[in-house]
Tab-separated table of C-alpha atoms and ligand atoms in Angstrom:
chain	number	residue	atom	x	y	z
A	1	MET	CA	4.425	15.217	37.439
A	2	THR	CA	0.980	16.157	38.759
A	3	ALA	CA	-1.029	13.029	39.512
A	4	ASN	CA	-3.335	11.858	36.746
A	5	LYS	CA	-2.173	14.462	34.285
A	6	VAL	CA	-0.232	13.573	31.198
A	7	THR	CA	2.976	15.605	30.982
A	8	VAL	CA	3.788	16.520	27.399
A	9	GLY	CA	7.213	17.779	26.323
A	10	LEU	CA	6.454	20.171	23.494
A	11	VAL	CA	9.409	20.782	21.194
A	12	TYR	CA	9.353	23.755	18.830
A	13	GLY	CA	11.624	26.188	17.021
A	14	GLY	CA	14.638	24.399	15.617
A	15	LYS	CA	17.543	24.963	13.283
A	16	SER	CA	15.598	24.576	10.053
A	17	GLY	CA	14.188	27.237	7.754
A	18	GLU	CA	10.804	26.518	9.233
A	19	HIS	CA	11.681	27.917	12.672
A	20	GLU	CA	9.038	30.650	12.699
A	21	VAL	CA	6.260	28.377	11.464
A	22	SER	CA	7.195	25.944	14.201
A	23	LEU	CA	6.906	28.670	16.868
A	24	GLN	CA	3.426	29.511	15.705
A	25	THR	CA	2.496	25.859	15.753
A	26	GLY	CA	3.935	25.516	19.254
A	27	PHE	CA	1.869	28.429	20.451
A	28	ALA	CA	-1.344	27.111	18.902
A	29	VAL	CA	-0.840	23.596	20.253
A	30	MET	CA	0.029	24.898	23.715
A	31	ASN	CA	-3.213	26.783	23.819
A	32	ALA	CA	-5.362	24.031	22.432
A	33	PHE	CA	-4.425	21.418	25.054
A	34	ASP	CA	-6.962	20.744	27.765
A	35	TYR	CA	-5.075	21.711	30.942
A	36	GLU	CA	-7.446	19.576	32.999
A	37	LYS	CA	-5.831	16.568	31.357
A	38	TYR	CA	-2.338	17.735	30.432
A	39	GLU	CA	0.543	19.806	31.630
A	40	ILE	CA	3.184	21.044	29.246
A	41	VAL	CA	6.940	21.295	29.468
A	42	PRO	CA	8.181	23.614	26.706
A	43	PHE	CA	11.372	22.836	24.840
A	44	TYR	CA	12.448	25.716	22.701
A	45	ILE	CA	15.237	25.084	20.192
A	46	THR	CA	16.880	28.317	19.118
A	47	LEU	CA	17.908	29.030	15.554
A	48	ARG	CA	21.456	28.206	16.604
A	49	GLY	CA	20.314	24.837	17.815
A	50	GLU	CA	20.478	25.398	21.577
A	51	TRP	CA	17.833	23.603	23.608
A	52	ARG	CA	16.046	25.583	26.290
A	53	MET	CA	13.761	23.773	28.633
A	54	GLY	CA	11.093	25.856	30.342
A	55	SER	CA	9.281	25.067	33.556
A	56	VAL	CA	5.987	23.180	33.652
A	57	LEU	CA	2.989	25.057	32.282
A	58	HIS	CA	-0.372	24.576	33.917
A	59	ARG	CA	-2.208	27.074	31.755
A	60	PRO	CA	-2.044	28.383	28.194
A	61	MET	CA	0.185	31.288	27.180
A	62	ASN	CA	-1.274	34.677	26.298
A	63	SER	CA	0.988	35.452	23.389
A	64	LEU	CA	3.817	34.185	21.296
A	65	ASP	CA	6.143	36.606	23.077
A	66	GLU	CA	5.152	35.273	26.457
A	67	MET	CA	5.841	31.796	25.180
A	68	LYS	CA	9.326	32.740	23.982
A	69	LEU	CA	10.088	34.393	27.324
A	70	GLU	CA	8.743	31.469	29.286
A	71	SER	CA	10.995	28.996	27.601
A	72	ALA	CA	14.001	31.297	27.545
A	73	SER	CA	14.040	32.998	30.956
A	74	ASP	CA	13.990	30.311	33.592
A	75	GLY	CA	14.889	27.750	31.023
A	76	THR	CA	18.409	26.464	30.797
A	77	ALA	CA	20.334	26.246	27.570
A	78	GLU	CA	21.854	22.826	27.384
A	79	ALA	CA	23.370	20.580	24.829
A	80	ALA	CA	20.625	18.280	23.613
A	81	GLY	CA	22.684	15.240	24.567
A	82	ALA	CA	23.093	16.335	28.183
A	83	MET	CA	19.445	17.245	28.447
A	84	PHE	CA	18.296	13.896	27.173
A	85	ALA	CA	20.648	12.076	29.471
A	86	SER	CA	18.790	13.712	32.342
A	87	LEU	CA	15.398	13.124	30.736
A	88	SER	CA	15.949	9.478	30.111
A	89	GLY	CA	15.409	8.447	33.702
A	90	ARG	CA	11.917	7.748	35.027
A	91	GLU	CA	12.247	10.764	37.327
A	92	SER	CA	12.146	13.195	34.398
A	93	GLY	CA	8.369	13.200	34.714
A	94	ILE	CA	7.789	13.576	30.974
A	95	ASP	CA	5.219	11.115	29.701
A	96	VAL	CA	5.434	11.887	26.015
A	97	MET	CA	7.379	14.159	23.673
A	98	PHE	CA	5.616	16.075	20.934
A	99	PRO	CA	8.037	17.369	18.284
A	100	LEU	CA	6.565	20.249	16.315
A	101	LEU	CA	9.540	20.587	14.038
A	102	HIS	CA	9.703	20.507	10.280
A	103	GLY	CA	12.494	19.685	7.905
A	104	THR	CA	16.091	18.892	8.779
A	105	PHE	CA	16.711	17.795	12.406
A	106	GLY	CA	12.977	17.654	13.056
A	107	GLU	CA	11.141	15.644	10.504
A	108	ASP	CA	14.034	13.534	9.286
A	109	GLY	CA	14.417	10.996	12.096
A	110	THR	CA	17.205	12.720	14.012
A	111	VAL	CA	15.184	14.095	16.919
A	112	GLN	CA	13.128	10.894	16.874
A	113	GLY	CA	16.398	8.998	17.400
A	114	LEU	CA	17.149	11.162	20.414
A	115	PHE	CA	13.763	10.264	21.933
A	116	GLU	CA	14.400	6.588	21.239
A	117	MET	CA	17.753	6.743	22.990
A	118	ALA	CA	16.093	8.394	25.983
A	119	GLY	CA	13.321	5.781	26.024
A	120	LEU	CA	10.659	8.471	25.724
A	121	PRO	CA	7.364	7.975	23.870
A	122	TYR	CA	6.856	10.574	21.146
A	123	VAL	CA	4.155	11.727	18.779
A	124	GLY	CA	4.334	10.882	15.088
A	125	ALA	CA	6.538	8.917	12.781
A	126	GLY	CA	9.461	6.844	14.024
A	127	VAL	CA	13.084	7.103	12.946
A	128	LEU	CA	12.877	5.001	9.799
A	129	SER	CA	9.632	6.480	8.607
A	130	SER	CA	10.730	10.067	9.252
A	131	ALA	CA	14.001	9.552	7.408
A	132	ALA	CA	12.321	7.772	4.501
A	133	GLY	CA	9.685	10.483	4.242
A	134	MET	CA	12.369	13.136	4.116
A	135	ASP	CA	14.400	11.598	1.307
A	136	LYS	CA	12.374	11.950	-1.879
A	137	ASP	CA	14.411	9.275	-3.657
A	138	VAL	CA	14.055	6.633	-0.935
A	139	MET	CA	10.391	7.558	-0.547
A	140	LYS	CA	9.748	6.999	-4.260
A	141	LYS	CA	11.448	3.610	-4.120
A	142	LEU	CA	9.151	2.599	-1.274
A	143	PHE	CA	6.109	3.885	-3.182
A	144	ALA	CA	7.166	1.882	-6.233
A	145	ALA	CA	7.593	-1.238	-4.096
A	146	ALA	CA	4.076	-0.705	-2.733
A	147	GLY	CA	2.663	-0.444	-6.263
A	148	LEU	CA	1.784	3.248	-6.018
A	149	GLU	CA	1.883	5.059	-9.331
A	150	GLN	CA	4.063	8.141	-9.650
A	151	GLY	CA	5.801	10.265	-12.236
A	152	GLU	CA	9.071	9.213	-13.885
A	153	TYR	CA	12.264	10.558	-12.358
A	154	ILE	CA	15.997	10.120	-12.094
A	155	ALA	CA	18.147	10.591	-8.995
A	156	PHE	CA	21.888	11.087	-8.794
A	157	ASN	CA	24.506	12.515	-6.486
A	158	GLU	CA	27.023	15.298	-6.797
A	159	ARG	CA	29.758	12.971	-7.940
A	160	ASP	CA	27.615	11.450	-10.716
A	161	TRP	CA	26.888	14.968	-11.882
A	162	GLN	CA	30.570	15.884	-11.969
A	163	THR	CA	31.597	12.792	-13.868
A	164	ASN	CA	28.538	11.990	-16.014
A	165	ARG	CA	26.764	15.253	-16.581
A	166	HIS	CA	26.358	14.650	-20.285
A	167	GLU	CA	24.737	11.216	-19.861
A	168	LEU	CA	22.480	12.469	-17.085
A	169	LEU	CA	21.277	15.381	-19.193
A	170	GLN	CA	20.659	13.062	-22.096
A	171	GLU	CA	18.729	10.628	-19.954
A	172	ALA	CA	16.642	13.453	-18.490
A	173	GLU	CA	15.856	14.794	-21.948
A	174	ASN	CA	15.015	11.405	-23.420
A	175	ARG	CA	13.034	9.986	-20.544
A	176	LEU	CA	11.569	13.032	-18.832
A	177	GLY	CA	11.543	15.852	-21.355
A	178	TYR	CA	10.788	19.530	-20.700
A	179	PRO	CA	9.576	21.113	-18.600
A	180	CYS	CA	10.969	19.074	-15.726
A	181	PHE	CA	11.250	19.584	-11.980
A	182	VAL	CA	14.566	19.566	-10.156
A	183	LYS	CA	14.711	19.027	-6.391
A	184	PRO	CA	17.233	18.442	-3.647
A	185	ALA	CA	16.439	14.962	-2.257
A	186	ASN	CA	16.182	16.017	1.373
A	187	LEU	CA	14.361	19.262	1.936
A	188	GLY	CA	10.876	20.720	2.200
A	189	SER	CA	8.885	23.903	1.701
A	190	SER	CA	9.832	23.896	-1.984
A	191	VAL	CA	13.302	25.240	-1.111
A	192	GLY	CA	15.862	24.573	-3.839
A	193	ILE	CA	13.183	23.344	-6.268
A	194	SER	CA	12.958	24.677	-9.827
A	195	LYS	CA	11.014	24.045	-12.956
A	196	ALA	CA	13.311	23.888	-15.985
A	197	GLU	CA	12.142	24.596	-19.526
A	198	ASP	CA	15.367	23.912	-21.411
A	199	GLN	CA	18.860	22.499	-21.018
A	200	GLU	CA	20.447	25.696	-19.796
A	201	ALA	CA	17.788	26.105	-17.106
A	202	LEU	CA	18.120	22.431	-16.201
A	203	ILE	CA	21.852	22.780	-15.582
A	204	ASP	CA	21.269	25.857	-13.416
A	205	ALA	CA	18.512	24.047	-11.547
A	206	VAL	CA	20.737	21.064	-10.781
A	207	GLU	CA	23.527	23.366	-9.600
A	208	LEU	CA	21.056	25.158	-7.337
A	209	ALA	CA	19.647	21.919	-5.897
A	210	LEU	CA	23.189	20.674	-5.240
A	211	ARG	CA	23.712	23.632	-2.921
A	212	TYR	CA	21.107	22.098	-0.587
A	213	ASP	CA	21.831	18.410	-0.868
A	214	ARG	CA	24.382	16.065	-2.393
A	215	LYS	CA	21.548	14.070	-3.950
A	216	VAL	CA	19.228	15.557	-6.547
A	217	LEU	CA	16.108	14.419	-8.393
A	218	ILE	CA	14.872	15.363	-11.826
A	219	GLU	CA	11.190	14.604	-12.360
A	220	THR	CA	8.946	14.671	-15.342
A	221	PHE	CA	6.468	17.556	-15.188
A	222	ILE	CA	2.956	16.533	-14.208
A	223	ASP	CA	0.149	18.808	-15.281
A	224	GLY	CA	-2.272	18.039	-12.514
A	225	ARG	CA	-4.466	19.164	-9.666
A	226	GLU	CA	-2.845	18.928	-6.238
A	227	LEU	CA	-4.865	16.907	-3.733
A	228	GLU	CA	-3.908	16.112	-0.161
A	229	VAL	CA	-5.218	13.617	2.386
A	230	GLY	CA	-4.568	13.395	6.126
A	231	VAL	CA	-3.747	9.998	7.628
A	232	LEU	CA	-4.076	9.292	11.340
A	233	GLY	CA	-3.375	6.090	13.278
A	234	ASN	CA	-0.813	3.371	13.878
A	235	ASP	CA	-1.676	-0.152	12.771
A	236	GLU	CA	-5.128	0.816	11.529
A	237	PRO	CA	-4.612	4.177	9.886
A	238	GLN	CA	-7.641	6.259	8.908
A	239	ALA	CA	-7.808	8.750	6.045
A	240	SER	CA	-9.444	12.166	6.117
A	241	ILE	CA	-11.469	13.608	3.297
A	242	PRO	CA	-9.240	15.077	0.549
A	243	GLY	CA	-8.410	18.769	0.204
A	244	GLU	CA	-7.142	20.644	-2.819
A	245	ILE	CA	-4.386	23.218	-3.137
A	246	VAL	CA	-4.999	25.957	-5.639
A	247	SER	CA	-1.647	27.639	-5.947
A	248	SER	CA	-1.281	31.331	-6.630
A	249	GLY	CA	1.839	30.734	-8.690
A	250	ASP	CA	2.726	28.578	-11.640
A	251	TYR	CA	3.342	25.853	-9.065
A	252	TYR	CA	3.277	25.577	-5.272
A	253	ASP	CA	6.654	27.170	-4.623
A	254	TYR	CA	7.940	28.790	-1.428
A	255	ASN	CA	6.349	32.095	-2.305
A	256	ALA	CA	2.944	30.575	-2.995
A	257	LYS	CA	3.171	28.501	0.195
A	258	TYR	CA	4.223	31.127	2.707
A	259	ILE	CA	4.621	34.593	1.256
A	260	ASP	CA	1.889	35.932	-0.948
A	261	GLY	CA	-1.013	34.456	0.985
A	262	LYS	CA	-3.029	34.001	-2.163
A	263	SER	CA	-2.927	30.238	-2.473
A	264	GLU	CA	-6.143	28.591	-1.510
A	265	MET	CA	-7.118	25.381	0.173
A	266	MET	CA	-10.384	23.844	-0.878
A	267	ILE	CA	-11.728	21.618	1.862
A	268	PRO	CA	-13.322	19.336	0.960
A	269	ALA	CA	-11.770	19.149	-2.494
A	270	PRO	CA	-14.367	19.408	-5.241
A	271	VAL	CA	-13.950	15.856	-6.526
A	272	ASP	CA	-16.470	13.137	-7.220
A	273	PRO	CA	-16.963	10.490	-4.513
A	274	ASP	CA	-15.112	7.771	-6.435
A	275	LEU	CA	-12.014	9.902	-6.794
A	276	ALA	CA	-12.223	10.863	-3.119
A	277	ASP	CA	-12.414	7.190	-2.117
A	278	SER	CA	-9.447	6.285	-4.292
A	279	LEU	CA	-7.392	9.110	-2.833
A	280	ARG	CA	-8.191	8.006	0.702
A	281	GLU	CA	-7.280	4.431	-0.029
A	282	LEU	CA	-4.024	5.422	-1.704
A	283	ALA	CA	-3.168	7.754	1.191
A	284	VAL	CA	-3.369	4.865	3.629
A	285	ARG	CA	-1.233	2.773	1.283
A	286	ALA	CA	1.360	5.544	1.101
A	287	PHE	CA	1.392	5.791	4.909
A	288	ARG	CA	1.987	2.045	5.119
A	289	ALA	CA	4.632	2.175	2.378
A	290	VAL	CA	6.825	4.418	4.543
A	291	GLU	CA	5.858	2.460	7.680
A	292	GLY	CA	4.192	5.516	9.126
A	293	SER	CA	2.844	5.940	12.614
A	294	GLY	CA	0.750	8.631	14.243
A	295	LEU	CA	0.160	10.944	11.339
A	296	CYS	CA	1.130	11.959	7.856
A	297	ARG	CA	-0.236	14.001	4.994
A	298	ALA	CA	-0.182	12.287	1.617
A	299	ASP	CA	0.075	14.607	-1.389
A	300	PHE	CA	-1.096	13.596	-4.844
A	301	PHE	CA	-1.318	14.895	-8.371
A	302	VAL	CA	-4.445	14.092	-10.351
A	303	ARG	CA	-3.280	14.400	-13.936
A	304	ARG	CA	-5.537	16.654	-15.976
A	305	SER	CA	-5.279	14.679	-19.216
A	306	ASP	CA	-6.597	11.376	-17.863
A	307	ASN	CA	-7.508	11.864	-14.164
A	308	LYS	CA	-4.822	9.390	-13.157
A	309	ILE	CA	-3.752	9.666	-9.516
A	310	LEU	CA	0.004	9.931	-9.012
A	311	ILE	CA	1.584	10.148	-5.578
A	312	ASN	CA	3.908	13.103	-5.031
A	313	GLU	CA	5.043	12.700	-1.437
A	314	VAL	CA	4.145	12.099	2.171
A	315	ASN	CA	4.961	14.570	4.919
A	316	THR	CA	5.445	12.896	8.279
A	317	MET	CA	5.201	16.212	10.135
A	318	PRO	CA	2.740	18.215	8.061
A	319	GLY	CA	1.984	21.863	8.780
A	320	PHE	CA	0.100	21.805	12.052
A	321	THR	CA	-1.156	25.294	12.871
A	322	PRO	CA	-4.950	25.414	13.245
A	323	PHE	CA	-5.014	26.962	9.748
A	324	SER	CA	-2.894	24.298	8.108
A	325	MET	CA	-4.218	21.710	5.694
A	326	TYR	CA	-3.793	18.687	7.965
A	327	PRO	CA	-5.828	19.871	10.986
A	328	LEU	CA	-8.414	21.470	8.695
A	329	LEU	CA	-8.871	18.204	6.801
A	330	TRP	CA	-9.577	16.451	10.096
A	331	ARG	CA	-11.888	19.172	11.283
A	332	GLU	CA	-13.930	18.760	8.126
A	333	THR	CA	-13.854	14.980	8.638
A	334	GLY	CA	-15.321	15.516	12.112
A	335	MET	CA	-12.363	15.798	14.486
A	336	SER	CA	-11.539	19.073	16.242
A	337	TYR	CA	-7.982	20.370	16.773
A	338	GLN	CA	-8.187	19.459	20.438
A	339	ALA	CA	-9.506	15.964	19.731
A	340	LEU	CA	-6.706	15.518	17.202
A	341	LEU	CA	-4.112	16.356	19.881
A	342	ASP	CA	-5.721	13.852	22.273
A	343	ARG	CA	-5.628	11.182	19.605
A	344	LEU	CA	-1.984	11.829	18.665
A	345	ILE	CA	-0.872	11.586	22.295
A	346	GLU	CA	-2.866	8.383	22.692
A	347	LEU	CA	-1.289	6.900	19.550
A	348	ALA	CA	2.206	7.813	20.772
A	349	LEU	CA	1.629	6.101	24.113
A	350	GLU	CA	0.088	3.047	22.440
A	351	ARG	CA	3.032	2.612	20.114
A	352	HIS	CA	5.515	2.971	22.947
A	353	GLU	CA	3.574	0.493	25.059
A	354	ALA	CA	3.473	-2.031	22.229
A	355	ARG	CA	7.254	-1.844	21.922
A	356	THR	CA	8.261	-1.892	25.586
A	357	ASN	CA	7.869	-5.644	25.863
A	358	LEU	CA	10.098	-6.370	22.918
A	359	GLN	CA	13.337	-8.160	23.523
A	360	TYR	CA	16.501	-6.348	22.451
A	361	GLY	CA	18.886	-9.260	22.354
A	362	ARG	CA	18.945	-12.885	23.326
B	401	LIG	N1	6.862	16.619	-11.033
B	401	LIG	C1	6.145	17.730	-10.802
B	401	LIG	N2	5.263	18.197	-11.717
B	401	LIG	C2	4.551	19.317	-11.501
B	401	LIG	N3	4.647	20.060	-10.385
B	401	LIG	C3	5.497	19.660	-9.432
B	401	LIG	C4	6.288	18.464	-9.585
B	401	LIG	N4	7.029	18.309	-8.476
B	401	LIG	C5	6.727	19.342	-7.675
B	401	LIG	N5	5.818	20.168	-8.216
B	401	LIG	C6	5.309	21.414	-7.643
B	401	LIG	O1	6.250	21.873	-6.670
B	401	LIG	C7	5.693	21.836	-5.343
B	401	LIG	C8	6.745	21.407	-4.338
B	401	LIG	O2	7.246	20.126	-4.642
B	401	LIG	P1	7.302	18.967	-3.565
B	401	LIG	O3	7.899	17.768	-4.217
B	401	LIG	O4	5.958	18.784	-2.961
B	401	LIG	O5	8.360	19.517	-2.506
B	401	LIG	P2	8.247	19.930	-0.970
B	401	LIG	O6	8.696	18.736	-0.208
B	401	LIG	O7	9.185	21.062	-0.849
B	401	LIG	O8	6.811	20.277	-0.685
B	401	LIG	C9	4.489	20.908	-5.467
B	401	LIG	O9	3.526	21.197	-4.497
B	401	LIG	C10	4.019	21.202	-6.890
B	401	LIG	O10	3.288	22.418	-6.958
B	402	LIG	MG1	5.128	19.202	-1.069
C-alpha cells in the first residue's frame, strides 16, 4: 500500500486449541517488525472461526488488548471465502501473508490452500508439506522413504479398531511392547496422547485418541533425550544449533508444555560436537523429506541406551513467541527475532516468485 513498504497480512487466533498461544505470537511478531520496512494488516480469526480484518498498522501495538480491539472494532467479520475473493486481486495491496496459526486449520495445509487460491505469497510450508507434517502416519512414511531412522509403530483407523481390535492389540504387544505411546494421527500439543503400561490402559488410550481423530498411532516407547533443531530456508535449508527439552513430567505432555512452567529448554543442548552435527544434518534431511519450505522445527529422540538418533516429528509452524524454542535456537545461532522475520518474508516472496512463471496447463 505505502510505496516501498512490504505489506504483511498477519493471521492469528484461529479455531484450534492453540488460539491463545497464537494471539501472543501475533502480538510479539507485530511488535518485532521494523515499521520502516513493513506495514501490517491484522487478520484475527475468532475461536468460532470468523475472520476479522483490521486496518493497516503503521506502528506496533501497546498491548494484547489493544491488538484484539484493533482487529475487532473497525474490522469486518467476513466468511474467509468472501474475504479471500476480495484479496485475490492485485488491488488488495497485501504483499505476503504470514499465518501464525498452529494445529488444525492453521498448520495442516488448509489456510495455505486458501492463500494459494488467492494467489498470495505466504510464509512457511506449502499445502503438501503442511498436511504431511500434520499427519504423523504420513510423516513417518516420508521419513522412512528418506532413510531416517525412527521408532517402530503401527497406524490404523477407527474401522480397523472396531473390526480387528484383537489382532491390533496382539500386534502392538508383540512388536511394540509396553510401555507404548498412543496418539491421534493429526493433532499437536500432546493433546489426546497417552503412555500405556498395560493392555487395559492401551485400550483406554486408543479410545481416547479416537475421540480426536479417526486415525491412531501406537508407538514403541523410546527412552531418550529430546533434542530439537530449527531449519530455515527453501531450496538450501540451513539448520540451527540443537536445543534440548528437559520435561517437568514423565514425558512432554500438555501440562509440561504449557501449564506448569517447569519444563526447561537448554540452548545450546549439552551435546558433543559430533552429535550436534549429526542432528543438524538429519534436521535438514527431515525438512526435505516433507518437502518443507520457509521453516520447520525437527524434533528427535537420542536413545539413552546407545545414543542412536531417532526422528520424532517435524513441526511446520513451530511455537514462535520470542520465548519459544525455534526463535531462541536461531538467536543462539546468531540470528535475532527481527532478522528471522525478515528472512521468512524474503523466503516467502522468493518461493512465490519462483512459481509464478510455471505453466498450469498446456
Ligand atoms: N514413542 C515415544 N517414546 C517416548 N516418548 C514419547 C514418544 N512419543 C511421544 N513421546 C513424548 O510425548 C511428547 C509429545 O509427542 P509428539 O509426538 O511430539 O506429539 P505433539 O505433536 O503433540 O508434540 C513428546 O515430546 C515426548 O515427550
Ligand atoms: Mg512434539
